[in-house]
Amino acid sequence: MREVCFGIDVGGTTVKLGLVSQDGELLEKREFPSIRDPDAMMDHIADHMNQVMEHFPDCACVGAGVGVPGPVMEESIVRGCTNLGWGDVNVARGLGHRTSLPIRVSNDANLAAMGEMWRGGGQGCKNLVLLTVGTGIGGGIICDGHILSGSMGGGGEVGHIPTSFHPEWRCSCGNYGCLELTASARGIIQAARQFSPFKDQAATTAKDVFDAAQEGNETARQIIHQAGSALGEAAAVLACVLNPELFLIGGGVSAAGHALLDPIENTFREKVFPPCGQARFDKAQLGNNAGILGGAALFFYQP
């Protein structure tokens, strides 16, 4: 029988669930609303898994890889998901009990990095960093083909790397000057609202700032350049520790293209320790499917 695996990306508002073949083909995908109660959420996910498998009677499911927005211990226990209102939840045990399948759990950004390595922009690389730049900033780190999750599951929380930008701004984590304060969509909007014409707009978005920069607004250009510089500075710090082959930039803010990517790479080249400066930069390729494929990679990818 053909072996298949589920990849499941649990987000704060939406769950993305896909059935993936051993060669990385996405056979079926579903999306449905997240539920804040963890038991009800796992019931709902298990129901969808059973429904999907009814369409593939000639396939044998070997397990499910689950990404969650929080730190994970021992591929099973989530140590709090702020976006879901969860405390400590043993996702592997709960979902495994409901499906009788092996379950492996990881942080969602780490799984996205795994997916990019297996079937996306990181193919052929065993040492890479994925920076997901959206409302906040997340990261996934792959070392020698394996997820680097750290002793308490907090590896890859790159959005909270201290930078030299906005040291007076306090982050939601309680510290000051975190990367996400300058380079996330939220940070870009906060910076823009200090200047005309953005301070007079009640609903400024990061796209508004990108569009204004493209139209020649110098303030908007400086804000985008500063965001890219902060990301480049953080990448230089990461390179000195991890020495990756590749940095992939994903998330909604990456749509800014070269306006953001160029200052990232230029600042990186300026700041990085030269022996670690060979890393390439590129955009992530898998979009919303990265976490699904990363979940399947926990079972199918062999470094």
CSV table of N, CA and C in Angstrom, one decimal, residues 175-232:
chain,number,residue,atom,x,y,z
A,175,ASN,N,10.7,43.0,26.9
A,175,ASN,CA,12.0,43.6,26.7
A,175,ASN,C,11.9,44.8,25.7
A,176,TYR,N,13.0,45.4,25.5
A,176,TYR,CA,13.0,46.6,24.6
A,176,TYR,C,13.9,46.3,23.4
A,177,GLY,N,13.5,46.9,22.3
A,177,GLY,CA,14.4,46.9,21.1
A,177,GLY,C,14.4,45.5,20.3
A,178,CYS,N,13.4,44.7,20.6
A,178,CYS,CA,13.4,43.4,19.9
A,178,CYS,C,13.2,43.6,18.4
A,179,LEU,N,13.7,42.6,17.6
A,179,LEU,CA,13.7,42.7,16.1
A,179,LEU,C,12.3,42.9,15.6
A,180,GLU,N,11.3,42.3,16.2
A,180,GLU,CA,10.0,42.4,15.7
A,180,GLU,C,9.4,43.8,15.8
A,181,LEU,N,9.9,44.6,16.7
A,181,LEU,CA,9.4,46.0,16.9
A,181,LEU,C,9.8,46.8,15.7
A,182,THR,N,10.8,46.5,15.0
A,182,THR,CA,11.2,47.3,13.8
A,182,THR,C,10.8,46.6,12.5
A,183,ALA,N,10.9,45.3,12.4
A,183,ALA,CA,10.9,44.6,11.1
A,183,ALA,C,9.6,43.9,10.8
A,184,SER,N,8.7,43.7,11.8
A,184,SER,CA,7.4,43.1,11.5
A,184,SER,C,6.4,44.1,10.9
A,185,ALA,N,5.3,43.6,10.4
A,185,ALA,CA,4.3,44.5,9.8
A,185,ALA,C,3.8,45.4,10.9
A,186,ARG,N,3.7,44.9,12.1
A,186,ARG,CA,3.2,45.8,13.3
A,186,ARG,C,4.3,46.9,13.5
A,187,GLY,N,5.6,46.5,13.5
A,187,GLY,CA,6.6,47.5,13.7
A,187,GLY,C,6.7,48.5,12.6
A,188,ILE,N,6.5,48.1,11.4
A,188,ILE,CA,6.5,49.0,10.2
A,188,ILE,C,5.4,50.0,10.4
A,189,ILE,N,4.2,49.5,10.8
A,189,ILE,CA,3.1,50.4,10.9
A,189,ILE,C,3.3,51.4,12.1
A,190,GLN,N,3.8,50.9,13.2
A,190,GLN,CA,4.1,51.8,14.3
A,190,GLN,C,5.1,52.9,13.9
A,191,ALA,N,6.1,52.6,13.2
A,191,ALA,CA,7.1,53.6,12.8
A,191,ALA,C,6.4,54.6,11.8
A,192,ALA,N,5.6,54.1,10.9
A,192,ALA,CA,5.0,55.0,9.9
A,192,ALA,C,4.0,56.0,10.5
A,193,ARG,N,3.3,55.6,11.6
A,193,ARG,CA,2.3,56.4,12.2
A,193,ARG,C,2.9,57.6,12.9
A,194,GLN,N,4.2,57.7,13.0
A,194,GLN,CA,4.8,58.9,13.6
A,194,GLN,C,5.0,60.0,12.5
A,195,PHE,N,4.8,59.7,11.3
A,195,PHE,CA,5.1,60.7,10.2
A,195,PHE,C,3.8,60.8,9.3
A,196,SER,N,3.8,62.0,8.7
A,196,SER,CA,2.8,62.2,7.6
A,196,SER,C,3.2,61.5,6.4
A,197,PRO,N,2.2,61.0,5.6
A,197,PRO,CA,0.8,61.1,5.8
A,197,PRO,C,0.2,60.0,6.7
A,198,PHE,N,1.0,59.1,7.2
A,198,PHE,CA,0.5,57.9,7.8
A,198,PHE,C,-0.2,58.2,9.2
A,199,LYS,N,0.3,59.2,9.9
A,199,LYS,CA,-0.2,59.5,11.2
A,199,LYS,C,-1.6,60.0,11.1
A,200,ASP,N,-2.1,60.4,10.0
A,200,ASP,CA,-3.4,60.9,9.8
A,200,ASP,C,-4.4,59.8,9.3
A,201,GLN,N,-3.8,58.6,9.1
A,201,GLN,CA,-4.6,57.5,8.5
A,201,GLN,C,-4.9,56.5,9.7
A,202,ALA,N,-6.2,56.3,9.9
A,202,ALA,CA,-6.6,55.5,11.1
A,202,ALA,C,-6.3,54.0,10.9
A,203,ALA,N,-6.3,53.6,9.6
A,203,ALA,CA,-6.1,52.1,9.3
A,203,ALA,C,-4.9,51.9,8.4
A,204,THR,N,-3.8,52.4,8.7
A,204,THR,CA,-2.5,52.2,7.9
A,204,THR,C,-2.1,50.7,8.0
A,205,THR,N,-1.8,50.2,6.9
A,205,THR,CA,-1.3,48.8,6.8
A,205,THR,C,0.2,48.8,6.3
A,206,ALA,N,0.9,47.7,6.5
A,206,ALA,CA,2.2,47.6,6.0
A,206,ALA,C,2.3,47.8,4.5
A,207,LYS,N,1.2,47.2,3.8
A,207,LYS,CA,1.2,47.4,2.3
A,207,LYS,C,1.1,48.9,1.9
A,208,ASP,N,0.4,49.7,2.7
A,208,ASP,CA,0.3,51.1,2.5
A,208,ASP,C,1.7,51.7,2.5
A,209,VAL,N,2.5,51.3,3.4
A,209,VAL,CA,3.9,51.8,3.5
A,209,VAL,C,4.7,51.3,2.3
A,210,PHE,N,4.6,50.0,2.0
A,210,PHE,CA,5.3,49.5,0.8
A,210,PHE,C,4.9,50.3,-0.5
A,211,ASP,N,3.6,50.5,-0.6
A,211,ASP,CA,3.1,51.2,-1.8
A,211,ASP,C,3.7,52.6,-1.9
A,212,ALA,N,3.7,53.3,-0.7
A,212,ALA,CA,4.2,54.6,-0.7
A,212,ALA,C,5.7,54.7,-1.0
A,213,ALA,N,6.4,53.7,-0.5
A,213,ALA,CA,7.8,53.6,-0.8
A,213,ALA,C,8.1,53.5,-2.3
A,214,GLN,N,7.3,52.6,-2.9
A,214,GLN,CA,7.4,52.4,-4.4
A,214,GLN,C,7.0,53.6,-5.2
A,215,GLU,N,6.2,54.4,-4.6
A,215,GLU,CA,5.8,55.7,-5.3
A,215,GLU,C,6.7,56.8,-5.1
A,216,GLY,N,7.8,56.6,-4.2
A,216,GLY,CA,8.8,57.6,-4.0
A,216,GLY,C,8.8,58.3,-2.7
A,217,ASN,N,7.9,57.9,-1.8
A,217,ASN,CA,7.8,58.6,-0.5
A,217,ASN,C,9.1,58.2,0.3
A,218,GLU,N,9.9,59.3,0.6
A,218,GLU,CA,11.2,59.0,1.2
A,218,GLU,C,11.1,58.5,2.6
A,219,THR,N,10.1,59.0,3.4
A,219,THR,CA,9.9,58.4,4.7
A,219,THR,C,9.5,57.0,4.7
A,220,ALA,N,8.7,56.6,3.8
A,220,ALA,CA,8.3,55.1,3.7
A,220,ALA,C,9.5,54.3,3.3
A,221,ARG,N,10.3,54.8,2.4
A,221,ARG,CA,11.5,54.1,2.0
A,221,ARG,C,12.5,53.9,3.1
A,222,GLN,N,12.6,54.9,4.0
A,222,GLN,CA,13.5,54.8,5.1
A,222,GLN,C,13.0,53.8,6.1
A,223,ILE,N,11.7,53.7,6.3
A,223,ILE,CA,11.1,52.8,7.2
A,223,ILE,C,11.3,51.3,6.7
A,224,ILE,N,11.1,51.1,5.4
A,224,ILE,CA,11.3,49.8,4.9
A,224,ILE,C,12.8,49.4,4.9
A,225,HIS,N,13.6,50.4,4.6
A,225,HIS,CA,15.1,50.1,4.7
A,225,HIS,C,15.5,49.8,6.1
A,226,GLN,N,15.0,50.5,7.1
A,226,GLN,CA,15.3,50.2,8.5
A,226,GLN,C,14.9,48.8,8.9
A,227,ALA,N,13.7,48.4,8.4
A,227,ALA,CA,13.2,47.1,8.7
A,227,ALA,C,14.1,46.0,8.1
A,228,GLY,N,14.5,46.2,6.9
A,228,GLY,CA,15.5,45.3,6.2
A,228,GLY,C,16.8,45.3,6.9
A,229,SER,N,17.3,46.4,7.4
A,229,SER,CA,18.6,46.5,8.1
A,229,SER,C,18.5,45.8,9.4
A,230,ALA,N,17.4,45.9,10.1
A,230,ALA,CA,17.3,45.2,11.4
A,230,ALA,C,17.3,43.7,11.1
A,231,LEU,N,16.6,43.2,10.1
A,231,LEU,CA,16.7,41.8,9.8
A,231,LEU,C,18.1,41.3,9.4
A,232,GLY,N,18.8,42.2,8.6
A,232,GLY,CA,20.1,41.8,8.2
A,232,GLY,C,21.1,41.8,9.4
